[in-house]
Steps between C-alpha positions, in 0.01 A plus 500: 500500500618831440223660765664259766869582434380879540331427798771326633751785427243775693471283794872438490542900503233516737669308726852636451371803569308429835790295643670823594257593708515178742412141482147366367260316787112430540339598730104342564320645798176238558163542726383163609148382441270550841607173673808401279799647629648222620398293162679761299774499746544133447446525127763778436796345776427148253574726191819660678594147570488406148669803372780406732536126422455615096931688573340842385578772731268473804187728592381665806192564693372708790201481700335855589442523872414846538449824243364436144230304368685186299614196714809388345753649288738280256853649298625276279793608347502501092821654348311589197168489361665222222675263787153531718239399248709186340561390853402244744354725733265701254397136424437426854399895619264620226203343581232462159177680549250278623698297718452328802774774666232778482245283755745628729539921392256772545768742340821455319739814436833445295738687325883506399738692673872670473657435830857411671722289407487098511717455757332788777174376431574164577710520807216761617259199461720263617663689855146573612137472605300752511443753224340859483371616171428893403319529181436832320305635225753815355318841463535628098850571408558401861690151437858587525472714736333224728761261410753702632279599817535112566890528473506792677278295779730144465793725595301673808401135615870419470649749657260440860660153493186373270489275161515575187192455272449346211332749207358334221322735214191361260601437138141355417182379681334594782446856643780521739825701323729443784519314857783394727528178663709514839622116689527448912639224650140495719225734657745642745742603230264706361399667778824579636590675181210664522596634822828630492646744714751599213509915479201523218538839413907453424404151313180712314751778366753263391219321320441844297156584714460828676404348841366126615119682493568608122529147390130408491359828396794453195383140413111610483573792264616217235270206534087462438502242731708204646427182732734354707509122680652315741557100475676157543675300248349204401720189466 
C-alpha cells in the first residue's frame, strides 16, 4: 500500500510539474497493412465514434496525402497521464497486443506530447480541413533552441498574413522531440499562404532571422532530421 501512495505522490509531482509546460495529448502515427487502408480507416473512424458517444473529450485523425511514410495521424487530447489511462478513451484507444486492430497496421508510432492549450487545439481541429505537419528530430543540446526557431517561424508566418502553428514537444515515446501541426480551411488555403506577396524580408527580421534565405540554413543547423506531411481530416 505504501509503494502505491508513493507512486501516486511522484506521478502527482510529475504531473504538476509538466502542466506548466502545456497541455498533455497522444499522438499515434499508423502505416496501414499492404491492402488495408481503408479497413483501418474504417476501424479507427468506429473507435472515434465511440470515444465520442462515451462524453470523453473527442479525438482526431488525419489522412497523409503527400510527404511522410504513415497514413493517418490521431491526437487525442489527455489532460494528464492519470485522467487518460482511467478513461473511456484509453479503454476504447489502447488496443491489447494481439488484437484484431493490428490485421490492419504495418507500423504504429505513439508518444505523449506538451502542446497548446485545450481550447486552440480544438477550435484548430474544429475551423478546418486540411493539416500540415513538420516533425523534427533536435540536434544535441539543440532542443530549445529549435523550439524557439518554431516561434520565431509562427510569428514570420503571421506576419505575411499566414497561420499560426501549433508546436507540440515529446515528453515520452517515440523519436520525434518536437513537431507543429498547422489547420486550413482547404487545399487553396494552404497554398495561398504559401504564396504571399507580404514583404518577406521585413516579416523575416521582425521574426528575429537575418534575411528570408537565413531561415532554412538556421533550422538545419539544429535538427538531425525532420519529415513533413500534408493531409485531410477525416470525419
Amino acid at each position: 500500500m505504501r509503494t502505491i501512495i508513493v507512486l501516486a505522490l511522484v506521478l502527482g509531482l510529475w504531473e504538476s510539474n509538466a502542466s506548466a509546460q502545456g497541455y498533455l495529448y497522444k499522438c499515434t502515427t499508423v502505416q496501414a497493412a499492404p491492402g488495408q487502408l481503408m479497413a483501418l480507416i474504417d476501424y479507427l473512424k468506429a473507435d472515434l465514434e465511440k470515444v465520442r458517444q462515451s462524453g470523453d473529450e473527442p479525438a482526431y485523425m488525419f489522412r497523409h496525402q503527400q510527404g511522410d511514410r504513415w497514413d493517418l495521424m490521431v491526437m487525442v487530447p489527455a489532460g494528464s497521464y492519470t485522467d487518460y489511462f482511467t478513461s473511456k478513451t484509453a479503454q476504447i484507444l489502447e488496443h491489447p497486443y494481439g488484437s484484431d486492430y493490428y490485421n490492419y497496421v504495418a507500423l504504429q508510432e505513439e508518444g505523449f506530447v506538451r502542446g497548446p492549450a485545450l481550447d486552440l487545439f480544438r477550435e484548430t481541429w474544429q475551423n478546418n480541413t486540411y493539416f500540415h505537419a513538420e516533425m523534427f528530430v533536435a540536434l544535441p543540446g539543440k532542443h530549445q533552441d529549435l523550439y524557439h526557431e518554431r516561434e520565431m517561424e509562427n510569428a514570420y508566418s503571421q506576419a505575411r498574413g499566414g497561420i499560426y502553428n501549433m508546436i507540440f514537444t515529446k515528453e515520452n515515446g517515440f523519436a520525434w522531440d518536437i513537431f507543429t501541426l498547422g489547420g486550413y480551411r482547404d487545399f487553396k488555403h494552404y497554398a495561398d499562404t504559401q504564396m504571399s506577396t507580404a514583404d518577406k524580408e521585413a516579416a523575416a527580421k521582425q521574426a528575429g532571422f537575418e534575411s528570408a534565405a537565413a531561415i532554412g540554413p538556421y533550422l538545419r543547423s539544429l535538427i538531425n532530421y525532420h519529415h513533413d506531411t500534408l493531409g485531410a481530416k477525416v470525419e
